[in-house]
PDB file of C-alpha atoms in Angstrom:
ATOM      1  CA  GLY A   1      97.167-146.656-193.642  1.00 81.00           C
ATOM      2  CA  ASN A   2      96.463-143.516-191.674  1.00 87.00           C
ATOM      3  CA  SER A   3      97.135-143.610-187.971  1.00 92.00           C
ATOM      4  CA  VAL A   4      97.618-141.503-184.861  1.00 96.00           C
ATOM      5  CA  THR A   5      99.984-142.324-182.021  1.00 96.00           C
ATOM      6  CA  GLN A   6      99.681-140.697-178.608  1.00 95.00           C
ATOM      7  CA  MET A   7     101.831-140.953-175.544  1.00 89.00           C
ATOM      8  CA  GLU A   8     100.695-143.509-173.020  1.00 85.00           C
ATOM      9  CA  GLY A   9      98.989-142.292-169.901  1.00 87.00           C
ATOM     10  CA  PRO A  10      98.085-141.652-167.279  1.00 95.00           C
ATOM     11  CA  VAL A  11      99.871-138.356-166.940  1.00 96.00           C
ATOM     12  CA  THR A  12      99.793-137.081-163.373  1.00 97.00           C
ATOM     13  CA  LEU A  13     100.667-133.449-162.677  1.00 97.00           C
ATOM     14  CA  SER A  14     100.360-130.984-159.856  1.00 97.00           C
ATOM     15  CA  GLU A  15      98.204-127.915-160.335  1.00 97.00           C
ATOM     16  CA  GLU A  16      99.967-125.106-162.265  1.00 97.00           C
ATOM     17  CA  ALA A  17     102.445-127.530-163.848  1.00 97.00           C
ATOM     18  CA  PHE A  18     103.282-127.430-167.569  1.00 98.00           C
ATOM     19  CA  LEU A  19     101.546-130.014-169.732  1.00 97.00           C
ATOM     20  CA  THR A  20     102.723-131.694-172.914  1.00 97.00           C
ATOM     21  CA  ILE A  21     100.890-134.605-174.524  1.00 97.00           C
ATOM     22  CA  ASN A  22     102.706-135.938-177.568  1.00 97.00           C
ATOM     23  CA  CYS A  23     100.865-136.856-180.760  1.00 97.00           C
ATOM     24  CA  THR A  24     102.321-138.019-184.069  1.00 97.00           C
ATOM     25  CA  TYR A  25     100.465-139.064-187.181  1.00 96.00           C
ATOM     26  CA  THR A  26     100.734-140.934-190.462  1.00 94.00           C
ATOM     27  CA  ALA A  27      98.557-139.785-193.354  1.00 89.00           C
ATOM     28  CA  THR A  28      98.550-140.130-197.119  1.00 82.00           C
ATOM     29  CA  GLY A  29      97.100-136.728-197.978  1.00 80.00           C
ATOM     30  CA  TYR A  30      96.813-133.360-196.280  1.00 83.00           C
ATOM     31  CA  PRO A  31      95.072-134.069-193.017  1.00 90.00           C
ATOM     32  CA  SER A  32      93.344-131.773-190.613  1.00 92.00           C
ATOM     33  CA  LEU A  33      94.349-132.396-187.011  1.00 95.00           C
ATOM     34  CA  PHE A  34      92.205-132.210-183.900  1.00 96.00           C
ATOM     35  CA  TRP A  35      92.383-132.514-180.144  1.00 98.00           C
ATOM     36  CA  TYR A  36      89.233-133.683-178.413  1.00 97.00           C
ATOM     37  CA  VAL A  37      88.685-133.923-174.653  1.00 97.00           C
ATOM     38  CA  GLN A  38      86.429-136.372-172.833  1.00 95.00           C
ATOM     39  CA  TYR A  39      85.427-135.584-169.265  1.00 92.00           C
ATOM     40  CA  PRO A  40      84.199-138.450-167.075  1.00 87.00           C
ATOM     41  CA  GLY A  41      80.794-139.698-168.164  1.00 84.00           C
ATOM     42  CA  GLU A  42      80.559-137.295-171.087  1.00 87.00           C
ATOM     43  CA  GLY A  43      80.983-137.252-174.839  1.00 89.00           C
ATOM     44  CA  LEU A  44      83.907-135.818-176.791  1.00 94.00           C
ATOM     45  CA  GLN A  45      84.328-132.069-177.026  1.00 95.00           C
ATOM     46  CA  LEU A  46      86.492-130.361-179.590  1.00 95.00           C
ATOM     47  CA  LEU A  47      89.377-128.645-177.829  1.00 97.00           C
ATOM     48  CA  LEU A  48      91.222-127.240-180.842  1.00 97.00           C
ATOM     49  CA  LYS A  49      92.072-127.957-184.443  1.00 96.00           C
ATOM     50  CA  ALA A  50      94.493-127.045-187.231  1.00 96.00           C
ATOM     51  CA  THR A  51      93.789-127.569-190.898  1.00 92.00           C
ATOM     52  CA  LYS A  52      97.156-126.949-192.558  1.00 92.00           C
ATOM     53  CA  ALA A  53     100.869-127.059-191.845  1.00 93.00           C
ATOM     54  CA  ASP A  54     102.215-124.477-189.367  1.00 95.00           C
ATOM     55  CA  ASP A  55      98.707-123.583-188.168  1.00 96.00           C
ATOM     56  CA  LYS A  56      98.399-123.213-184.412  1.00 97.00           C
ATOM     57  CA  GLY A  57      95.147-124.185-182.755  1.00 97.00           C
ATOM     58  CA  SER A  58      94.371-122.738-179.335  1.00 97.00           C
ATOM     59  CA  ASN A  59      91.537-122.769-176.840  1.00 97.00           C
ATOM     60  CA  LYS A  60      91.176-122.390-173.051  1.00 95.00           C
ATOM     61  CA  GLY A  61      94.953-122.032-172.631  1.00 97.00           C
ATOM     62  CA  PHE A  62      95.722-125.177-174.645  1.00 98.00           C
ATOM     63  CA  GLU A  63      97.797-124.941-177.812  1.00 98.00           C
ATOM     64  CA  ALA A  64      99.007-127.278-180.535  1.00 98.00           C
ATOM     65  CA  THR A  65     100.986-126.551-183.713  1.00 98.00           C
ATOM     66  CA  TYR A  66     100.643-128.597-186.914  1.00 97.00           C
ATOM     67  CA  ARG A  67     104.200-129.661-187.742  1.00 96.00           C
ATOM     68  CA  LYS A  68     104.341-131.350-191.127  1.00 94.00           C
ATOM     69  CA  GLU A  69     108.112-131.902-191.034  1.00 94.00           C
ATOM     70  CA  THR A  70     107.862-133.967-187.850  1.00 95.00           C
ATOM     71  CA  THR A  71     104.264-135.183-188.472  1.00 96.00           C
ATOM     72  CA  SER A  72     103.339-134.030-184.988  1.00 97.00           C
ATOM     73  CA  PHE A  73     100.583-132.116-183.213  1.00 98.00           C
ATOM     74  CA  HIS A  74     101.630-131.990-179.566  1.00 98.00           C
ATOM     75  CA  LEU A  75      99.202-130.530-177.028  1.00 98.00           C
ATOM     76  CA  GLU A  76     100.561-128.022-174.498  1.00 98.00           C
ATOM     77  CA  LYS A  77      99.254-125.931-171.646  1.00 98.00           C
ATOM     78  CA  GLY A  78     101.337-123.629-169.506  1.00 97.00           C
ATOM     79  CA  SER A  79      99.518-124.111-166.207  1.00 96.00           C
ATOM     80  CA  VAL A  80      97.067-126.941-165.675  1.00 97.00           C
ATOM     81  CA  GLN A  81      94.131-126.884-163.298  1.00 97.00           C
ATOM     82  CA  VAL A  82      92.348-129.665-161.448  1.00 96.00           C
ATOM     83  CA  SER A  83      89.401-129.114-163.804  1.00 95.00           C
ATOM     84  CA  ASP A  84      91.612-130.155-166.761  1.00 97.00           C
ATOM     85  CA  SER A  85      91.577-133.749-165.523  1.00 97.00           C
ATOM     86  CA  ALA A  86      90.121-135.732-168.438  1.00 97.00           C
ATOM     87  CA  VAL A  87      91.080-137.996-171.324  1.00 96.00           C
ATOM     88  CA  TYR A  88      92.584-136.229-174.340  1.00 97.00           C
ATOM     89  CA  PHE A  89      92.343-137.648-177.858  1.00 97.00           C
ATOM     90  CA  CYS A  90      94.396-136.609-180.855  1.00 97.00           C
ATOM     91  CA  ALA A  91      92.667-137.240-184.202  1.00 96.00           C
ATOM     92  CA  LEU A  92      93.097-136.670-187.916  1.00 94.00           C
ATOM     93  CA  SER A  93      90.825-136.343-190.906  1.00 89.00           C
ATOM     94  CA  ASP A  94      92.557-137.133-194.196  1.00 78.00           C
ATOM     95  CA  SER A  95      91.774-135.374-197.474  1.00 65.00           C
ATOM     96  CA  MET A  96      92.647-138.561-199.390  1.00 66.00           C
ATOM     97  CA  ASP A  97      89.884-140.465-197.627  1.00 66.00           C
ATOM     98  CA  SER A  98      86.475-139.712-199.118  1.00 69.00           C
ATOM     99  CA  SER A  99      84.710-140.438-195.858  1.00 70.00           C
ATOM    100  CA  TYR A 100      86.600-137.727-193.939  1.00 78.00           C
ATOM    101  CA  LYS A 101      86.187-139.903-190.882  1.00 87.00           C
ATOM    102  CA  LEU A 102      88.188-139.124-187.776  1.00 91.00           C
ATOM    103  CA  ILE A 103      91.001-141.489-186.890  1.00 93.00           C
ATOM    104  CA  PHE A 104      91.749-141.287-183.190  1.00 95.00           C
ATOM    105  CA  GLY A 105      94.743-142.008-181.064  1.00 96.00           C
ATOM    106  CA  SER A 106      94.323-144.234-178.030  1.00 95.00           C
ATOM    107  CA  GLY A 107      93.761-141.315-175.675  1.00 95.00           C
ATOM    108  CA  THR A 108      95.858-139.957-172.823  1.00 96.00           C
ATOM    109  CA  ARG A 109      94.376-139.676-169.349  1.00 96.00           C
ATOM    110  CA  LEU A 110      95.441-136.557-167.463  1.00 97.00           C
ATOM    111  CA  LEU A 111      95.094-136.347-163.701  1.00 97.00           C
ATOM    112  CA  VAL A 112      95.825-133.010-162.061  1.00 97.00           C
ATOM    113  CA  ARG A 113      96.302-133.015-158.294  1.00 97.00           C
ATOM    114  CA  PRO A 114      95.657-129.935-156.102  1.00 95.00           C
TER     115      PRO A 114
ATOM    116  CA  ASP B   1      76.146-128.818-175.135  1.00 83.00           C
ATOM    117  CA  SER B   2      77.190-129.788-178.663  1.00 86.00           C
ATOM    118  CA  GLY B   3      73.664-129.680-180.084  1.00 92.00           C
ATOM    119  CA  VAL B   4      73.813-133.369-181.012  1.00 96.00           C
ATOM    120  CA  THR B   5      71.316-135.513-179.122  1.00 96.00           C
ATOM    121  CA  GLN B   6      71.385-139.254-178.627  1.00 97.00           C
ATOM    122  CA  THR B   7      68.832-141.572-177.094  1.00 97.00           C
ATOM    123  CA  PRO B   8      68.755-143.609-175.025  1.00 97.00           C
ATOM    124  CA  LYS B   9      71.608-142.708-172.703  1.00 96.00           C
ATOM    125  CA  HIS B  10      71.884-146.237-171.356  1.00 96.00           C
ATOM    126  CA  LEU B  11      70.705-149.532-172.774  1.00 97.00           C
ATOM    127  CA  ILE B  12      70.932-152.927-171.081  1.00 97.00           C
ATOM    128  CA  THR B  13      69.906-155.971-173.053  1.00 97.00           C
ATOM    129  CA  ALA B  14      70.625-159.669-173.499  1.00 97.00           C
ATOM    130  CA  THR B  15      72.659-161.564-176.044  1.00 97.00           C
ATOM    131  CA  GLY B  16      70.811-162.261-179.265  1.00 97.00           C
ATOM    132  CA  GLN B  17      68.600-159.205-178.978  1.00 97.00           C
ATOM    133  CA  ARG B  18      68.244-156.236-181.323  1.00 98.00           C
ATOM    134  CA  VAL B  19      68.430-152.568-180.341  1.00 98.00           C
ATOM    135  CA  THR B  20      68.105-149.211-182.073  1.00 98.00           C
ATOM    136  CA  LEU B  21      70.159-146.160-181.169  1.00 98.00           C
ATOM    137  CA  ARG B  22      68.919-142.767-182.270  1.00 98.00           C
ATOM    138  CA  CYS B  23      70.798-139.581-183.109  1.00 98.00           C
ATOM    139  CA  SER B  24      69.672-136.075-183.988  1.00 98.00           C
ATOM    140  CA  PRO B  25      72.390-133.914-185.556  1.00 97.00           C
ATOM    141  CA  ARG B  26      72.990-130.239-184.927  1.00 97.00           C
ATOM    142  CA  SER B  27      70.646-127.947-186.766  1.00 95.00           C
ATOM    143  CA  GLY B  28      71.977-127.403-190.287  1.00 93.00           C
ATOM    144  CA  ASP B  29      74.423-130.320-190.273  1.00 95.00           C
ATOM    145  CA  LEU B  30      73.995-132.724-193.178  1.00 94.00           C
ATOM    146  CA  SER B  31      76.588-135.345-192.279  1.00 93.00           C
ATOM    147  CA  VAL B  32      76.221-137.920-189.491  1.00 95.00           C
ATOM    148  CA  TYR B  33      78.917-140.289-188.288  1.00 95.00           C
ATOM    149  CA  TRP B  34      78.702-143.241-185.901  1.00 97.00           C
ATOM    150  CA  TYR B  35      81.645-144.318-183.735  1.00 97.00           C
ATOM    151  CA  GLN B  36      82.137-147.115-181.239  1.00 97.00           C
ATOM    152  CA  GLN B  37      84.282-146.652-178.133  1.00 95.00           C
ATOM    153  CA  SER B  38      85.445-149.764-176.333  1.00 93.00           C
ATOM    154  CA  LEU B  39      88.279-150.488-173.934  1.00 87.00           C
ATOM    155  CA  ASP B  40      90.080-152.874-176.292  1.00 86.00           C
ATOM    156  CA  GLN B  41      89.474-151.145-179.640  1.00 87.00           C
ATOM    157  CA  GLY B  42      89.406-147.495-178.633  1.00 90.00           C
ATOM    158  CA  LEU B  43      87.370-145.118-180.799  1.00 93.00           C
ATOM    159  CA  GLN B  44      86.471-146.716-184.125  1.00 94.00           C
ATOM    160  CA  PHE B  45      84.546-145.248-187.041  1.00 93.00           C
ATOM    161  CA  LEU B  46      81.524-147.302-188.036  1.00 95.00           C
ATOM    162  CA  ILE B  47      79.600-145.503-190.774  1.00 94.00           C
ATOM    163  CA  GLN B  48      78.854-142.098-192.279  1.00 93.00           C
ATOM    164  CA  TYR B  49      75.760-140.645-193.906  1.00 93.00           C
ATOM    165  CA  TYR B  50      75.463-137.438-195.843  1.00 92.00           C
ATOM    166  CA  ASN B  51      72.042-135.938-196.570  1.00 93.00           C
ATOM    167  CA  GLY B  52      70.344-139.317-196.415  1.00 94.00           C
ATOM    168  CA  GLU B  53      72.885-141.285-198.412  1.00 93.00           C
ATOM    169  CA  GLU B  54      75.524-143.647-197.082  1.00 92.00           C
ATOM    170  CA  ARG B  55      78.941-142.126-197.787  1.00 90.00           C
ATOM    171  CA  ALA B  56      81.428-144.485-196.149  1.00 88.00           C
ATOM    172  CA  LYS B  57      81.705-147.596-194.064  1.00 90.00           C
ATOM    173  CA  GLY B  58      84.360-148.383-191.527  1.00 89.00           C
ATOM    174  CA  ASN B  59      84.721-151.328-189.192  1.00 82.00           C
ATOM    175  CA  ILE B  60      81.008-152.017-189.043  1.00 91.00           C
ATOM    176  CA  LEU B  61      79.827-155.573-188.534  1.00 93.00           C
ATOM    177  CA  GLU B  62      77.247-157.086-190.889  1.00 95.00           C
ATOM    178  CA  ARG B  63      74.934-157.438-187.883  1.00 96.00           C
ATOM    179  CA  PHE B  64      74.908-153.642-187.635  1.00 96.00           C
ATOM    180  CA  SER B  65      73.104-151.289-189.979  1.00 96.00           C
ATOM    181  CA  ALA B  66      72.196-147.646-190.063  1.00 97.00           C
ATOM    182  CA  GLN B  67      70.129-145.123-191.949  1.00 97.00           C
ATOM    183  CA  GLN B  68      69.591-141.398-192.146  1.00 97.00           C
ATOM    184  CA  PHE B  69      66.050-140.173-192.549  1.00 97.00           C
ATOM    185  CA  PRO B  70      64.713-137.176-194.551  1.00 96.00           C
ATOM    186  CA  ASP B  71      64.675-135.055-191.395  1.00 95.00           C
ATOM    187  CA  LEU B  72      68.398-135.955-191.086  1.00 96.00           C
ATOM    188  CA  HIS B  73      68.163-137.888-187.843  1.00 97.00           C
ATOM    189  CA  SER B  74      69.943-141.223-187.916  1.00 98.00           C
ATOM    190  CA  GLU B  75      69.452-144.618-186.361  1.00 98.00           C
ATOM    191  CA  LEU B  76      72.001-147.352-185.735  1.00 98.00           C
ATOM    192  CA  ASN B  77      70.529-150.829-185.550  1.00 98.00           C
ATOM    193  CA  LEU B  78      72.468-153.561-183.761  1.00 97.00           C
ATOM    194  CA  SER B  79      71.170-157.111-184.047  1.00 97.00           C
ATOM    195  CA  SER B  80      72.091-160.585-182.774  1.00 97.00           C
ATOM    196  CA  LEU B  81      73.935-158.841-179.988  1.00 97.00           C
ATOM    197  CA  GLU B  82      77.011-160.408-178.453  1.00 97.00           C
ATOM    198  CA  LEU B  83      78.807-159.673-175.201  1.00 96.00           C
ATOM    199  CA  GLY B  84      81.576-158.010-177.184  1.00 95.00           C
ATOM    200  CA  ASP B  85      79.165-155.406-178.558  1.00 96.00           C
ATOM    201  CA  SER B  86      79.045-153.763-175.131  1.00 97.00           C
ATOM    202  CA  ALA B  87      80.497-150.311-175.700  1.00 96.00           C
ATOM    203  CA  LEU B  88      79.799-146.610-175.850  1.00 96.00           C
ATOM    204  CA  TYR B  89      78.299-145.587-179.189  1.00 97.00           C
ATOM    205  CA  PHE B  90      78.740-141.997-180.287  1.00 97.00           C
ATOM    206  CA  CYS B  91      77.058-140.072-182.999  1.00 97.00           C
ATOM    207  CA  ALA B  92      78.717-136.996-184.467  1.00 96.00           C
ATOM    208  CA  SER B  93      77.572-134.464-187.013  1.00 96.00           C
ATOM    209  CA  SER B  94      79.229-131.909-189.253  1.00 93.00           C
ATOM    210  CA  ILE B  95      78.098-129.367-191.795  1.00 91.00           C
ATOM    211  CA  SER B  96      79.193-131.085-194.981  1.00 81.00           C
ATOM    212  CA  GLY B  97      81.554-133.919-194.102  1.00 70.00           C
ATOM    213  CA  GLY B  98      84.754-132.341-195.403  1.00 77.00           C
ATOM    214  CA  THR B  99      88.288-132.707-194.083  1.00 76.00           C
ATOM    215  CA  THR B 100      88.347-129.393-192.284  1.00 81.00           C
ATOM    216  CA  ASP B 101      84.876-129.737-190.785  1.00 85.00           C
ATOM    217  CA  THR B 102      84.581-130.023-187.045  1.00 90.00           C
ATOM    218  CA  GLN B 103      82.637-133.069-185.986  1.00 93.00           C
ATOM    219  CA  TYR B 104      80.403-132.389-182.983  1.00 95.00           C
ATOM    220  CA  PHE B 105      79.758-135.367-180.759  1.00 96.00           C
ATOM    221  CA  GLY B 106      76.673-136.360-178.845  1.00 96.00           C
ATOM    222  CA  PRO B 107      76.809-137.624-175.256  1.00 94.00           C
ATOM    223  CA  GLY B 108      76.752-141.250-176.385  1.00 96.00           C
ATOM    224  CA  THR B 109      74.668-144.334-175.705  1.00 97.00           C
ATOM    225  CA  ARG B 110      76.186-146.861-173.341  1.00 96.00           C
ATOM    226  CA  LEU B 111      75.182-150.358-174.431  1.00 97.00           C
ATOM    227  CA  THR B 112      75.556-153.249-172.028  1.00 97.00           C
ATOM    228  CA  VAL B 113      74.912-156.742-173.353  1.00 97.00           C
ATOM    229  CA  LEU B 114      74.413-159.355-170.630  1.00 96.00           C
TER     230      LEU B 114
END
């Protein structure tokens, strides 16, 4: 079945460091891929998305490229800030699944220290 | 603010009881999804409605049920509650429920079963 695998956290970085959070997926159709962010005590917010191979999603300095050949959608940011501390979820929505539900990875907690 | 509202924010109840969680989707969105977030299971899809009709079911227990009303708000009913039902319950909405749609999440209802 469809699935998403994320790197285990927590990831601890110093401010202005480079961030990579790995995400790989398994899907039967042509999925859309998403990164959501959850700040403490809040709901999930869409960070970025890509709907077809080679698309790059970007928002607030974060980027991720839909790589069909490696079934990956890694999240990157060139210079993290303390305010980026949150839990990041990679997710997919599969065109072969009539519900179009989101399938989430387990989440990666990011802690950025001043 | 995603535009999706959920009430109540917190709910504390006892085993064996029944509760109702309410969700109002973003204006114009026809599709509503319910997800459960727990420490052991992560984020799991429960059920989806589209324009008042059930579209898909996920890992939803028989003790749980939901509906979407003509004004498009949705309710998730949880009955015969068990300790293991304690979790954060999210509602999300999207325009049509397609693969490329962005799902916008509400702030969640935290359910504690004592």
